[in-house]
Structure formats: C-alpha cells, structure tokens
PDB file of C-alpha atoms in Angstrom:
ATOM      1  CA  MET P  14      29.833 -33.239   1.390  1.00 63.00           C
ATOM      2  CA  PRO P  15      30.997 -34.294  -1.730  1.00 78.00           C
ATOM      3  CA  THR P  16      30.450 -32.204  -4.935  1.00 91.00           C
ATOM      4  CA  HIS P  17      28.143 -34.061  -7.611  1.00 95.00           C
ATOM      5  CA  LYS P  18      28.255 -33.335 -11.118  1.00 98.00           C
ATOM      6  CA  LEU P  19      24.489 -31.998 -12.031  1.00 98.00           C
ATOM      7  CA  THR P  20      22.780 -33.770 -14.963  1.00 97.00           C
ATOM      8  CA  THR P  21      21.381 -31.703 -17.896  1.00 96.00           C
ATOM      9  CA  VAL P  22      17.860 -31.483 -16.563  1.00 97.00           C
ATOM     10  CA  GLN P  23      19.240 -30.696 -13.085  1.00 98.00           C
ATOM     11  CA  SER P  24      21.451 -27.972 -14.765  1.00 98.00           C
ATOM     12  CA  GLN P  25      18.711 -26.445 -16.395  1.00 98.00           C
ATOM     13  CA  ALA P  26      16.433 -26.285 -13.381  1.00 98.00           C
ATOM     14  CA  ALA P  27      18.971 -24.551 -11.323  1.00 98.00           C
ATOM     15  CA  LEU P  28      19.738 -22.064 -14.471  1.00 98.00           C
ATOM     16  CA  SER P  29      15.663 -21.267 -14.283  1.00 98.00           C
ATOM     17  CA  GLU P  30      15.713 -20.958 -10.634  1.00 98.00           C
ATOM     18  CA  LEU P  31      18.842 -18.823 -10.937  1.00 98.00           C
ATOM     19  CA  ASN P  32      17.419 -16.609 -13.440  1.00 98.00           C
ATOM     20  CA  THR P  33      13.933 -15.813 -12.029  1.00 97.00           C
ATOM     21  CA  GLY P  34      13.467 -12.137 -11.606  1.00 95.00           C
ATOM     22  CA  LEU P  35      17.054 -11.319 -13.099  1.00 97.00           C
ATOM     23  CA  PRO P  36      16.783  -8.862 -15.806  1.00 95.00           C
ATOM     24  CA  THR P  37      19.984 -10.356 -17.416  1.00 96.00           C
ATOM     25  CA  PRO P  38      20.055 -13.973 -17.472  1.00 98.00           C
ATOM     26  CA  TRP P  39      23.223 -16.569 -16.752  1.00 98.00           C
ATOM     27  CA  GLU P  40      23.359 -18.832 -19.642  1.00 98.00           C
ATOM     28  CA  ILE P  41      24.999 -22.274 -20.160  1.00 98.00           C
ATOM     29  CA  ILE P  42      27.683 -22.030 -22.647  1.00 98.00           C
ATOM     30  CA  ASP P  43      30.173 -24.693 -23.646  1.00 97.00           C
ATOM     31  CA  GLY P  44      29.030 -26.510 -20.472  1.00 97.00           C
ATOM     32  CA  LYS P  45      29.993 -23.179 -18.112  1.00 98.00           C
ATOM     33  CA  LEU P  46      27.658 -21.039 -16.481  1.00 98.00           C
ATOM     34  CA  ALA P  47      28.365 -17.696 -17.750  1.00 98.00           C
ATOM     35  CA  LYS P  48      27.142 -14.126 -17.650  1.00 98.00           C
ATOM     36  CA  ALA P  49      28.748 -10.708 -18.543  1.00 98.00           C
ATOM     37  CA  PHE P  50      28.183  -8.108 -16.235  1.00 98.00           C
ATOM     38  CA  LYS P  51      28.432  -4.481 -16.806  1.00 98.00           C
ATOM     39  CA  PHE P  52      29.037  -1.471 -14.512  1.00 98.00           C
ATOM     40  CA  LYS P  53      29.375   2.051 -14.258  1.00 98.00           C
ATOM     41  CA  ASP P  54      33.312   2.161 -14.227  1.00 98.00           C
ATOM     42  CA  PHE P  55      36.419   0.222 -13.166  1.00 98.00           C
ATOM     43  CA  GLN P  56      36.067   1.105  -9.521  1.00 98.00           C
ATOM     44  CA  GLN P  57      32.613  -0.505  -9.592  1.00 98.00           C
ATOM     45  CA  ALA P  58      33.707  -3.408 -11.509  1.00 98.00           C
ATOM     46  CA  PHE P  59      36.588  -4.222  -9.418  1.00 98.00           C
ATOM     47  CA  GLY P  60      34.780  -3.323  -6.192  1.00 98.00           C
ATOM     48  CA  PHE P  61      32.151  -6.479  -7.185  1.00 98.00           C
ATOM     49  CA  MET P  62      35.207  -8.815  -8.163  1.00 98.00           C
ATOM     50  CA  THR P  63      36.789  -8.187  -4.837  1.00 98.00           C
ATOM     51  CA  MET P  64      33.672  -9.220  -3.334  1.00 98.00           C
ATOM     52  CA  CYS P  65      33.262 -12.086  -5.338  1.00 98.00           C
ATOM     53  CA  ALA P  66      37.087 -13.003  -4.717  1.00 98.00           C
ATOM     54  CA  LEU P  67      36.666 -13.052  -0.721  1.00 98.00           C
ATOM     55  CA  TYR P  68      33.775 -15.175  -1.249  1.00 98.00           C
ATOM     56  CA  ALA P  69      35.381 -17.601  -3.821  1.00 98.00           C
ATOM     57  CA  GLU P  70      38.326 -17.930  -1.751  1.00 98.00           C
ATOM     58  CA  ARG P  71      36.529 -18.818   1.299  1.00 98.00           C
ATOM     59  CA  GLN P  72      34.430 -21.731  -0.502  1.00 97.00           C
ATOM     60  CA  ASP P  73      37.725 -22.548  -2.424  1.00 97.00           C
ATOM     61  CA  HIS P  74      35.441 -22.477  -5.582  1.00 98.00           C
ATOM     62  CA  HIS P  75      36.709 -19.783  -8.014  1.00 98.00           C
ATOM     63  CA  PRO P  76      35.346 -17.932 -11.032  1.00 98.00           C
ATOM     64  CA  GLU P  77      37.229 -17.973 -14.383  1.00 98.00           C
ATOM     65  CA  TRP P  78      36.635 -14.368 -15.314  1.00 98.00           C
ATOM     66  CA  SER P  79      38.222 -11.572 -17.441  1.00 98.00           C
ATOM     67  CA  ASN P  80      37.815  -7.733 -17.213  1.00 98.00           C
ATOM     68  CA  VAL P  81      38.157  -4.878 -19.570  1.00 98.00           C
ATOM     69  CA  TYR P  82      37.242  -1.467 -17.682  1.00 98.00           C
ATOM     70  CA  ASN P  83      33.536  -1.835 -16.345  1.00 98.00           C
ATOM     71  CA  LYS P  84      33.172  -5.044 -17.686  1.00 98.00           C
ATOM     72  CA  VAL P  85      33.354  -8.423 -16.221  1.00 98.00           C
ATOM     73  CA  ALA P  86      32.883 -11.725 -18.033  1.00 98.00           C
ATOM     74  CA  VAL P  87      32.145 -14.740 -15.684  1.00 98.00           C
ATOM     75  CA  GLN P  88      32.315 -18.205 -16.467  1.00 98.00           C
ATOM     76  CA  LEU P  89      31.695 -20.928 -13.537  1.00 98.00           C
ATOM     77  CA  ILE P  90      32.538 -24.677 -13.832  1.00 98.00           C
ATOM     78  CA  THR P  91      33.485 -27.288 -11.433  1.00 98.00           C
ATOM     79  CA  HIS P  92      36.773 -28.870 -12.537  1.00 94.00           C
ATOM     80  CA  ASP P  93      36.684 -31.741  -9.771  1.00 94.00           C
ATOM     81  CA  VAL P  94      33.538 -32.946 -11.659  1.00 96.00           C
ATOM     82  CA  SER P  95      34.335 -31.848 -15.202  1.00 96.00           C
ATOM     83  CA  GLY P  96      30.620 -30.094 -15.328  1.00 98.00           C
ATOM     84  CA  LEU P  97      28.560 -27.854 -13.411  1.00 98.00           C
ATOM     85  CA  SER P  98      27.846 -28.441  -9.836  1.00 98.00           C
ATOM     86  CA  GLU P  99      25.672 -26.757  -6.747  1.00 98.00           C
ATOM     87  CA  LYS P 100      28.885 -24.687  -6.158  1.00 98.00           C
ATOM     88  CA  ASP P 101      28.517 -22.900  -9.327  1.00 98.00           C
ATOM     89  CA  PHE P 102      25.001 -22.049  -8.843  1.00 98.00           C
ATOM     90  CA  ASP P 103      25.598 -20.978  -5.422  1.00 98.00           C
ATOM     91  CA  LEU P 104      28.655 -18.855  -6.792  1.00 98.00           C
ATOM     92  CA  ALA P 105      26.588 -17.372  -9.206  1.00 98.00           C
ATOM     93  CA  LYS P 106      23.800 -16.489  -6.681  1.00 98.00           C
ATOM     94  CA  LYS P 107      26.429 -14.743  -4.559  1.00 98.00           C
ATOM     95  CA  MET P 108      27.721 -12.774  -7.530  1.00 98.00           C
ATOM     96  CA  GLU P 109      24.217 -11.440  -8.242  1.00 98.00           C
ATOM     97  CA  SER P 110      23.805 -10.235  -4.654  1.00 98.00           C
ATOM     98  CA  PHE P 111      27.360  -8.353  -4.814  1.00 98.00           C
ATOM     99  CA  ALA P 112      26.587  -7.175  -8.448  1.00 98.00           C
ATOM    100  CA  ALA P 113      23.358  -5.328  -6.821  1.00 97.00           C
ATOM    101  CA  LEU P 114      25.571  -3.622  -4.466  1.00 97.00           C
ATOM    102  CA  HIS P 115      27.693  -1.880  -7.330  1.00 96.00           C
ATOM    103  CA  LYS P 116      26.507   0.801  -9.662  1.00 95.00           C
ATOM    104  CA  ALA P 117      25.571  -0.376 -13.198  1.00 95.00           C
TER     105      ALA P 117
ATOM    106  CA  MET V  27      50.831  15.882 -20.742  1.00 62.00           C
ATOM    107  CA  PRO V  28      48.956  14.323 -23.731  1.00 78.00           C
ATOM    108  CA  THR V  29      49.454  10.500 -24.790  1.00 91.00           C
ATOM    109  CA  HIS V  30      51.314   9.730 -27.950  1.00 95.00           C
ATOM    110  CA  LYS V  31      51.144   6.769 -29.991  1.00 98.00           C
ATOM    111  CA  LEU V  32      54.762   4.830 -30.037  1.00 98.00           C
ATOM    112  CA  THR V  33      55.852   3.936 -33.476  1.00 97.00           C
ATOM    113  CA  THR V  34      56.942   0.347 -33.924  1.00 96.00           C
ATOM    114  CA  VAL V  35      60.403   1.038 -33.475  1.00 97.00           C
ATOM    115  CA  GLN V  36      59.612   2.934 -30.388  1.00 98.00           C
ATOM    116  CA  SER V  37      57.514   0.309 -28.941  1.00 98.00           C
ATOM    117  CA  GLN V  38      60.365  -2.446 -29.625  1.00 98.00           C
ATOM    118  CA  ALA V  39      62.915  -0.163 -27.846  1.00 98.00           C
ATOM    119  CA  ALA V  40      60.429  -0.006 -25.048  1.00 98.00           C
ATOM    120  CA  LEU V  41      59.722  -3.603 -25.041  1.00 98.00           C
ATOM    121  CA  SER V  42      63.519  -4.516 -24.922  1.00 98.00           C
ATOM    122  CA  GLU V  43      64.083  -2.091 -21.919  1.00 98.00           C
ATOM    123  CA  LEU V  44      60.937  -3.667 -20.324  1.00 98.00           C
ATOM    124  CA  ASN V  45      62.204  -7.247 -20.649  1.00 98.00           C
ATOM    125  CA  THR V  46      65.916  -6.834 -19.537  1.00 97.00           C
ATOM    126  CA  GLY V  47      66.308  -8.985 -16.465  1.00 95.00           C
ATOM    127  CA  LEU V  48      62.910 -10.370 -16.757  1.00 97.00           C
ATOM    128  CA  PRO V  49      63.008 -14.485 -16.664  1.00 95.00           C
ATOM    129  CA  THR V  50      59.536 -14.400 -18.697  1.00 96.00           C
ATOM    130  CA  PRO V  51      59.307 -11.827 -21.078  1.00 98.00           C
ATOM    131  CA  TRP V  52      56.351  -9.253 -22.156  1.00 98.00           C
ATOM    132  CA  GLU V  53      55.429  -9.895 -25.864  1.00 98.00           C
ATOM    133  CA  ILE V  54      53.429  -7.609 -28.299  1.00 98.00           C
ATOM    134  CA  ILE V  55      50.710  -9.715 -29.666  1.00 98.00           C
ATOM    135  CA  ASP V  56      47.818  -8.237 -31.681  1.00 97.00           C
ATOM    136  CA  GLY V  57      49.069  -4.755 -31.166  1.00 97.00           C
ATOM    137  CA  LYS V  58      48.712  -5.265 -27.294  1.00 98.00           C
ATOM    138  CA  LEU V  59      51.459  -5.648 -24.836  1.00 98.00           C
ATOM    139  CA  ALA V  60      50.872  -9.164 -23.186  1.00 98.00           C
ATOM    140  CA  LYS V  61      51.843 -11.374 -20.729  1.00 98.00           C
ATOM    141  CA  ALA V  62      50.574 -14.313 -18.658  1.00 98.00           C
ATOM    142  CA  PHE V  63      51.700 -14.393 -14.901  1.00 98.00           C
ATOM    143  CA  LYS V  64      51.436 -17.420 -12.846  1.00 98.00           C
ATOM    144  CA  PHE V  65      51.250 -17.694  -9.038  1.00 98.00           C
ATOM    145  CA  LYS V  66      51.202 -19.880  -6.220  1.00 98.00           C
ATOM    146  CA  ASP V  67      47.309 -20.040  -5.966  1.00 98.00           C
ATOM    147  CA  PHE V  68      44.424 -17.528  -6.155  1.00 98.00           C
ATOM    148  CA  GLN V  69      45.094 -15.773  -3.252  1.00 98.00           C
ATOM    149  CA  GLN V  70      48.629 -14.706  -4.597  1.00 98.00           C
ATOM    150  CA  ALA V  71      46.955 -14.085  -7.971  1.00 98.00           C
ATOM    151  CA  PHE V  72      44.268 -11.921  -6.787  1.00 98.00           C
ATOM    152  CA  GLY V  73      46.708 -10.111  -4.350  1.00 98.00           C
ATOM    153  CA  PHE V  74      48.691  -9.103  -7.444  1.00 98.00           C
ATOM    154  CA  MET V  75      45.446  -7.950  -9.416  1.00 98.00           C
ATOM    155  CA  THR V  76      44.316  -5.829  -6.238  1.00 98.00           C
ATOM    156  CA  MET V  77      47.710  -3.912  -6.142  1.00 98.00           C
ATOM    157  CA  CYS V  78      47.420  -3.358 -10.119  1.00 98.00           C
ATOM    158  CA  ALA V  79      43.556  -2.596  -9.916  1.00 98.00           C
ATOM    159  CA  LEU V  80      44.505   0.298  -7.202  1.00 98.00           C
ATOM    160  CA  TYR V  81      47.488   1.503  -9.409  1.00 98.00           C
ATOM    161  CA  ALA V  82      45.526   1.410 -12.775  1.00 98.00           C
ATOM    162  CA  GLU V  83      42.619   3.242 -11.020  1.00 98.00           C
ATOM    163  CA  ARG V  84      44.926   6.353 -10.003  1.00 98.00           C
ATOM    164  CA  GLN V  85      46.477   6.520 -13.331  1.00 97.00           C
ATOM    165  CA  ASP V  86      43.320   6.083 -14.877  1.00 97.00           C
ATOM    166  CA  HIS V  87      44.927   3.563 -17.171  1.00 98.00           C
ATOM    167  CA  HIS V  88      43.120  -0.017 -16.872  1.00 98.00           C
ATOM    168  CA  PRO V  89      44.216  -3.506 -17.955  1.00 98.00           C
ATOM    169  CA  GLU V  90      42.598  -5.911 -20.040  1.00 98.00           C
ATOM    170  CA  TRP V  91      42.950  -9.089 -18.088  1.00 98.00           C
ATOM    171  CA  SER V  92      41.596 -12.734 -17.372  1.00 98.00           C
ATOM    172  CA  ASN V  93      41.993 -14.690 -14.336  1.00 98.00           C
ATOM    173  CA  VAL V  94      41.801 -18.427 -13.989  1.00 98.00           C
ATOM    174  CA  TYR V  95      42.819 -19.415 -10.235  1.00 98.00           C
ATOM    175  CA  ASN V  96      46.465 -18.637 -10.281  1.00 98.00           C
ATOM    176  CA  LYS V  97      46.870 -17.273 -13.385  1.00 98.00           C
ATOM    177  CA  VAL V  98      46.662 -13.798 -14.648  1.00 98.00           C
ATOM    178  CA  ALA V  99      46.821 -12.968 -18.324  1.00 98.00           C
ATOM    179  CA  VAL V 100      47.265  -9.208 -19.240  1.00 98.00           C
ATOM    180  CA  GLN V 101      46.802  -7.316 -22.286  1.00 98.00           C
ATOM    181  CA  LEU V 102      47.650  -3.626 -22.306  1.00 98.00           C
ATOM    182  CA  ILE V 103      47.003  -1.015 -24.947  1.00 98.00           C
ATOM    183  CA  THR V 104      46.103   2.677 -25.026  1.00 98.00           C
ATOM    184  CA  HIS V 105      42.667   3.290 -26.671  1.00 94.00           C
ATOM    185  CA  ASP V 106      42.714   6.796 -26.851  1.00 94.00           C
ATOM    186  CA  VAL V 107      45.509   6.362 -29.410  1.00 96.00           C
ATOM    187  CA  SER V 108      44.516   3.039 -30.827  1.00 96.00           C
ATOM    188  CA  GLY V 109      47.786   1.346 -30.046  1.00 98.00           C
ATOM    189  CA  LEU V 110      50.515   1.218 -27.349  1.00 98.00           C
ATOM    190  CA  SER V 111      51.685   4.417 -25.524  1.00 98.00           C
ATOM    191  CA  GLU V 112      54.202   5.099 -22.636  1.00 98.00           C
ATOM    192  CA  LYS V 113      51.612   4.406 -20.299  1.00 98.00           C
ATOM    193  CA  ASP V 114      51.398   0.901 -21.326  1.00 98.00           C
ATOM    194  CA  PHE V 115      55.095   0.386 -20.491  1.00 98.00           C
ATOM    195  CA  ASP V 116      54.728   2.138 -17.136  1.00 98.00           C
ATOM    196  CA  LEU V 117      51.697  -0.157 -16.106  1.00 98.00           C
ATOM    197  CA  ALA V 118      53.747  -3.278 -17.335  1.00 98.00           C
ATOM    198  CA  LYS V 119      56.619  -2.209 -15.261  1.00 98.00           C
ATOM    199  CA  LYS V 120      54.501  -1.612 -12.047  1.00 98.00           C
ATOM    200  CA  MET V 121      53.113  -4.803 -12.456  1.00 98.00           C
ATOM    201  CA  GLU V 122      56.252  -6.627 -12.574  1.00 98.00           C
ATOM    202  CA  SER V 123      57.407  -4.899  -9.368  1.00 98.00           C
ATOM    203  CA  PHE V 124      53.537  -6.032  -7.819  1.00 98.00           C
ATOM    204  CA  ALA V 125      54.095  -9.472  -9.197  1.00 98.00           C
ATOM    205  CA  ALA V 126      57.208  -9.899  -7.418  1.00 97.00           C
ATOM    206  CA  LEU V 127      55.575  -9.007  -4.372  1.00 97.00           C
ATOM    207  CA  HIS V 128      53.603 -12.083  -4.538  1.00 96.00           C
ATOM    208  CA  LYS V 129      54.436 -15.939  -4.530  1.00 95.00           C
ATOM    209  CA  ALA V 130      54.796 -17.712  -7.807  1.00 95.00           C
TER     210      ALA V 130
END
C-alpha cells in the first residue's frame, strides 16, 4: 500500500488521537512529529531505543533521534512524501507503548 | 582514580594520537570531542550504537549522540569536570573499534 502525505487537517486529527490520554503530548514542530522522552537512567533510555529500533527496522521506517544519558528526543517524518504519513503516527504509538515498559 | 580535566595542550595531544591512522578524524567542537559516523544502513548504525551503549554503561560514561538512518553523530564530554577527560578519548577509541566492525 503506497504511503500518502497527510493533509494539515488529517495530521492534526491524528495528533489529537495520538495524544489522547498521554500525560506528555507529541507536537508537530517544523513539520515533524516530535517528543522528548525522559527515563530513569541510560539503561532505561537505551532499552527503549532498542525496542524502537527493532520495530523501525522491521517497518523500514526509522526515527530521527538524539540521546543524552536518560533523555531521548524523537522527530518523525516520512521523507518519501516530504511530510507526515500514517507511518509516523504508527511509529509514535509504538514508541509510547515501548516507553511505558521502561522506568521514567 | 579521579577524573581530571585535560588542559588544551593535553587534549590536542590526545586528539592527535586518537586520529593517527584514521581516515576520518575526530574534532574538538565547542569543547566536545565530536565525530559523524556513516554506515551502510540503519542496521549497521544501530548495531554500532548498541556496542557503544553497552561499553558506555559499563564505564558509566555516556555519549551524547544523534542518529538519522545510517548516520550517527557523536559528541563526548565529561560533565563532572566540565570539559574533556581521558574517559572521552577512551570512549572515542572504543567507538572507532566498534565502527570498524560495522559496514560503512
């Protein structure tokens, strides 16, 4: 199934749905779906990253991210469509579920 | 053994030693020991990161780094001494040996 670029309205709707029930929301910054995660320590942070990496590789859709000790800053975009797609929101949801398995 | 902040002269000497024989050198940028690594793909990049993470955790000295698909940008600093220490150069050397195990 081809990947489609979401319109601004579609992205905002997907963002609202994604953020429902989340204490710390995702934001759309410079056209990318972004969130800064904070964990107890490096072990928890990199454990989270490892779960994300395995999922991302399997989906062939990878995050842009940086890590400083217990912090992981994530930015998602779909380069094939030069914008946000369902793949970004799917990955964001998975990241939330993986983050929930690690100590904040 | 306590960690000491290296003087500028010591850092430059350590940098020269680190870069000996390396096709792509490390640099000191904004007081941090920095290098951008490029691998064949995400699998190789994250494999490299995983080896670095295990070593960093064991040494309790962690990199600041970002990853976009096959690229890993690394910045090393020793926050305890607000500057560069032997730990940074040790980690950089290990990172080089781990990078050599992954496809560029």
